[in-house]
Short mmCIF file of C-alpha atoms and ligand atoms in Angstrom, two decimals:
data_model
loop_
_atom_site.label_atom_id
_atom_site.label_comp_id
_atom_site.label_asym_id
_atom_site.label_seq_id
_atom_site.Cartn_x
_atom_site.Cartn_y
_atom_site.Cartn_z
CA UNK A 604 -63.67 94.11 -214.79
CA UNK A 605 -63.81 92.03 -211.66
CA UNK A 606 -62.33 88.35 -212.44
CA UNK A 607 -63.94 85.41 -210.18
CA UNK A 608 -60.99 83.96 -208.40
CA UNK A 609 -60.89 80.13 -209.03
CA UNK A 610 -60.35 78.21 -205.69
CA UNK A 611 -58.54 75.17 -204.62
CA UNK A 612 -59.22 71.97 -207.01
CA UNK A 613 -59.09 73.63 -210.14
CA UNK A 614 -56.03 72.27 -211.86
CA UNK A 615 -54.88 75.82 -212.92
CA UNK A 616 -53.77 76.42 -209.39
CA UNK A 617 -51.42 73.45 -210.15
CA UNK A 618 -49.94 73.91 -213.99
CA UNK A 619 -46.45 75.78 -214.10
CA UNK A 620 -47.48 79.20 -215.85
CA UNK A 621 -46.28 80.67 -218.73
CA UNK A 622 -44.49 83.64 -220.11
CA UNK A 623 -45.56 86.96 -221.18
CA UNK A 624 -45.15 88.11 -224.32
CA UNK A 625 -44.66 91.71 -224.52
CA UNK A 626 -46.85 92.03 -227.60
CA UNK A 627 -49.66 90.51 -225.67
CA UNK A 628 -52.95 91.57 -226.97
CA UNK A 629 -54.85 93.41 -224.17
CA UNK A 630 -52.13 93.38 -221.55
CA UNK A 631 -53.07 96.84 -220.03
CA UNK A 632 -56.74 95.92 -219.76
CA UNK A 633 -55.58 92.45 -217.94
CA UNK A 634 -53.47 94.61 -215.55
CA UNK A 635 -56.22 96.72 -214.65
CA UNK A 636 -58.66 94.10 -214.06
CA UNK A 637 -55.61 91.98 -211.52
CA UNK A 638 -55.20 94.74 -209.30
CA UNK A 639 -59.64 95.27 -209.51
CA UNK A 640 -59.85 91.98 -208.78
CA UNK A 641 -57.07 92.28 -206.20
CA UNK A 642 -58.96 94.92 -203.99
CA UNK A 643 -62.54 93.98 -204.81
CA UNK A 644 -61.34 90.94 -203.07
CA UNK A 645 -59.61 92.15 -200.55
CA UNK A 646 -56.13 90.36 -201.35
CA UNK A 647 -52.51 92.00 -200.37
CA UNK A 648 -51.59 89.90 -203.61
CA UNK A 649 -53.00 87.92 -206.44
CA UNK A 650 -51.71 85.42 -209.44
CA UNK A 651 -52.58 85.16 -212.53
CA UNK A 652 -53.44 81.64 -212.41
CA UNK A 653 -55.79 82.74 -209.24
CA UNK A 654 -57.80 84.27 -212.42
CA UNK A 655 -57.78 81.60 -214.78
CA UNK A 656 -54.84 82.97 -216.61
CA UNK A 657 -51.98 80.57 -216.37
CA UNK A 658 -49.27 83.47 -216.70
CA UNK A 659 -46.34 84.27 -215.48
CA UNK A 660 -47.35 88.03 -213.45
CA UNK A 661 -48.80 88.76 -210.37
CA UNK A 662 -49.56 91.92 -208.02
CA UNK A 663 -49.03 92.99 -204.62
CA UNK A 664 -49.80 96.02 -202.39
CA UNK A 665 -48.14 95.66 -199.29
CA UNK A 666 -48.72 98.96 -197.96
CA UNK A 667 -50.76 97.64 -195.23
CA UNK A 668 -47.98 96.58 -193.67
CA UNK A 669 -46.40 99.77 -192.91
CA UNK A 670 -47.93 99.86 -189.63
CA UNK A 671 -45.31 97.62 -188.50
CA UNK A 672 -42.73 98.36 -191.44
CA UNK A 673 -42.52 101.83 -192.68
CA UNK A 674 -40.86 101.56 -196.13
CA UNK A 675 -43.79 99.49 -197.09
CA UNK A 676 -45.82 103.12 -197.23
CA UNK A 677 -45.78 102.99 -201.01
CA UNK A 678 -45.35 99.39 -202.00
CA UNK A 679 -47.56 98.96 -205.05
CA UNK A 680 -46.03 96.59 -207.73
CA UNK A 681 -46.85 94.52 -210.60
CA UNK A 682 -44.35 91.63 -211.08
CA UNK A 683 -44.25 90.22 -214.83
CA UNK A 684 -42.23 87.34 -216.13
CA UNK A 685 -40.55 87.39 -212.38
CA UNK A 686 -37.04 84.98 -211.52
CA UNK A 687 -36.14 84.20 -208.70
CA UNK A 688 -32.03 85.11 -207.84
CA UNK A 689 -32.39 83.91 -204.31
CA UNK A 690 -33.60 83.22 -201.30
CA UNK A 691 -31.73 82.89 -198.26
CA UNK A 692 -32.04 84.13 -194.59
CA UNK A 693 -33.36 82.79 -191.53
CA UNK A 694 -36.77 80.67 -191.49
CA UNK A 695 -39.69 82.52 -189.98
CA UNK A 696 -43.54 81.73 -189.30
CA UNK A 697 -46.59 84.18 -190.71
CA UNK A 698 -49.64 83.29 -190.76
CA UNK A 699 -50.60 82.99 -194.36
CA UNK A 700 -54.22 83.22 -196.33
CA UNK A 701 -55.11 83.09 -200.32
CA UNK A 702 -58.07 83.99 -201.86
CA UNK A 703 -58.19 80.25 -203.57
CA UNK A 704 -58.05 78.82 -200.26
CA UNK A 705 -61.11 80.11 -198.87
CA UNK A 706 -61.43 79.91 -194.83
CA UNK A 707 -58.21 78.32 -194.02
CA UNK A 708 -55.31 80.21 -192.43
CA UNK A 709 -52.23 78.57 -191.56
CA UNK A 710 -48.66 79.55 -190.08
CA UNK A 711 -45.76 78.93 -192.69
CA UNK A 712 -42.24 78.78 -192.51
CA UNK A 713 -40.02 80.84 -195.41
CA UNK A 714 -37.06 82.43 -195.39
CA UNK A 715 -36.80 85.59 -194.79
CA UNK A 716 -34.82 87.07 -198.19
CA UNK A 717 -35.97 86.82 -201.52
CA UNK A 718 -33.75 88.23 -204.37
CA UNK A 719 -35.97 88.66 -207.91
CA UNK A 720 -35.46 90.25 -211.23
CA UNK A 721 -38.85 91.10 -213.40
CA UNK A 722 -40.00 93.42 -214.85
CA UNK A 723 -43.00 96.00 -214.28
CA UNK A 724 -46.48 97.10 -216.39
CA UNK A 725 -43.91 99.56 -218.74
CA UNK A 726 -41.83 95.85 -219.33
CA UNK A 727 -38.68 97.86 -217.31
CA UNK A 728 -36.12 95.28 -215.83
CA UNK A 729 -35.23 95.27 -212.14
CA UNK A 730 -33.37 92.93 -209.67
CA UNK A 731 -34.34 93.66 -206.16
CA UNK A 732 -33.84 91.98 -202.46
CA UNK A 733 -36.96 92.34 -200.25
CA UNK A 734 -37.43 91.52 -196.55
CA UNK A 735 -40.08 90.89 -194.60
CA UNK A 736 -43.71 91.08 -194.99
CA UNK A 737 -42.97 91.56 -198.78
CA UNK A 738 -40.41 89.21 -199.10
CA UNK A 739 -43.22 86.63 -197.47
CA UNK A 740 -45.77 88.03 -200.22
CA UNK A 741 -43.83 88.16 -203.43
CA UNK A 742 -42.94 84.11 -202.09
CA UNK A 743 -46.20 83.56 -202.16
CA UNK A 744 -47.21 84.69 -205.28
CA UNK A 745 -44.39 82.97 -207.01
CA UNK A 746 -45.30 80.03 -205.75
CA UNK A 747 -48.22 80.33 -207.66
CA UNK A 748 -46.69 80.91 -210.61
CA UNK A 749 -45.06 77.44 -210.31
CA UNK A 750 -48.09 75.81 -209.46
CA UNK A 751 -47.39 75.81 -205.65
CA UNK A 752 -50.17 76.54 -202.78
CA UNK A 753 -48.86 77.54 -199.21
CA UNK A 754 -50.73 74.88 -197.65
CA UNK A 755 -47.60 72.49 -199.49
CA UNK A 756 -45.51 73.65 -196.72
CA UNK A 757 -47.67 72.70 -193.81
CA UNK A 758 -47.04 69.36 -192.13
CA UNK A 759 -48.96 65.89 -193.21
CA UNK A 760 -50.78 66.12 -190.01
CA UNK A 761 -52.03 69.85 -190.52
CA UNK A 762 -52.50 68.76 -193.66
CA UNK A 763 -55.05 65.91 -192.89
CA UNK A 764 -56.87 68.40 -190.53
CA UNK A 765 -57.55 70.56 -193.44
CA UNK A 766 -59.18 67.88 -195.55
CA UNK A 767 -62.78 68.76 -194.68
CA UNK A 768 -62.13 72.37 -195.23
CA UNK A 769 -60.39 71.51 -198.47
CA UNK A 770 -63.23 69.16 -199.96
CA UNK A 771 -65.45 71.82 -199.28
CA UNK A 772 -64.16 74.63 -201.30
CA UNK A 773 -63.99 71.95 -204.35
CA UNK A 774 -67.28 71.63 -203.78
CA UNK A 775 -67.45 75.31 -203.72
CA UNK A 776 -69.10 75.55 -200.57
CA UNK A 777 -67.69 78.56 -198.86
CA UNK A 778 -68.63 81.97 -198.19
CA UNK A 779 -66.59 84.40 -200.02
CA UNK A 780 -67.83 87.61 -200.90
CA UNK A 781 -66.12 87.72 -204.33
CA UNK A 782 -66.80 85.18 -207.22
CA UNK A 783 -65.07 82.14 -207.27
CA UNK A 784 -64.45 79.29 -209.68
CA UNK A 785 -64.64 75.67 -208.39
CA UNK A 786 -64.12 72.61 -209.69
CA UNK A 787 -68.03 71.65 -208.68
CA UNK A 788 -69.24 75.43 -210.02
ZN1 ZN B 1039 -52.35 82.79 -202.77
#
């Protein structure tokens, strides 16, 4: 099942999300629907909270990136009840997009390290560093997890350029070609 993706304005986007219990009912069925709703929509990534769920998991496939990376070949991983150990390295800029920000595309600055322990969809522990492109993706997603959208990093002036652009997609008026969930829809 395809989940609509809720968009910037709903106050999910903003709680802190919670735990996962391991005895959660349904959990493989709410897997397989994150990474449908993850390639129906064309994402690298996606949140739980970017489905309405306000849990602590999220899902990535970086292997796009292996154009320019090559152990990213194979990178296909679900991230449940993730910490974060560290994050440390040198500041660099990407340009950035998420599904609940519709249309707007910005260049962020994050480290370039991120150390995490979670665990994956059989509940197995592991504590891993990761550079680059997926270091900048699993940042991302965590963010979400703490109720944190990428366009908090940009300056107050980009940030006032984006206000149109941001009204708009409470309002729900953008052109995506997945479902989303607004605050106005
Ligand atoms: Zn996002």
């Amino acid at each position: 099942m395809i989940y609509p993706v809720t968009v910037y304005g709903e106050p999910i986007l903003r709680k802190k999300a919670k735990p996962v219990d391991k005895n959660f009912e349904g959990f493989e069925e709410f897997m397989k629907n994150m990474w449908e709703t993850m390639y129906y929509a064309d994402g690298v990534g996606l949140a739980a909270p970017q489905v309405g769920k306000s849990l602590r998991v999220f899902v990535i496939d970086a292997s796009m990136g292996a154009e320019e990376e090559p152990e990213l070949k194979d990178f296909k991983k679900a991230f449940i009840n993730p910490e974060i150990i560290e994050i440390s390295g040198e500041k660099w800029l990407m340009n950035e997009g998420c599904l609940s920000l519709p249309e707007i595309r910005e260049d962020v600055s994050r480290p370039e390290f991120v150390t995490i322990r979670y665990h994956d969809e059989n509940f197995e522990e592991h504590t891993e560093t990761f550079k680059g492109y997926a270091s900048r993706i699993i940042q991302h997603e965590f963010d979400h997890l703490e109720g944190v959208l990428f366009i908090d990093y940009l300056n107050p002036l980009k940030k006032r350029l984006l206000k149109g652009k941001l009204l708009n997609i409470t309002k729900g008026n953008v052109e995506t070609h997945y479902r989303i969930i607004s605050p106005s829809r």
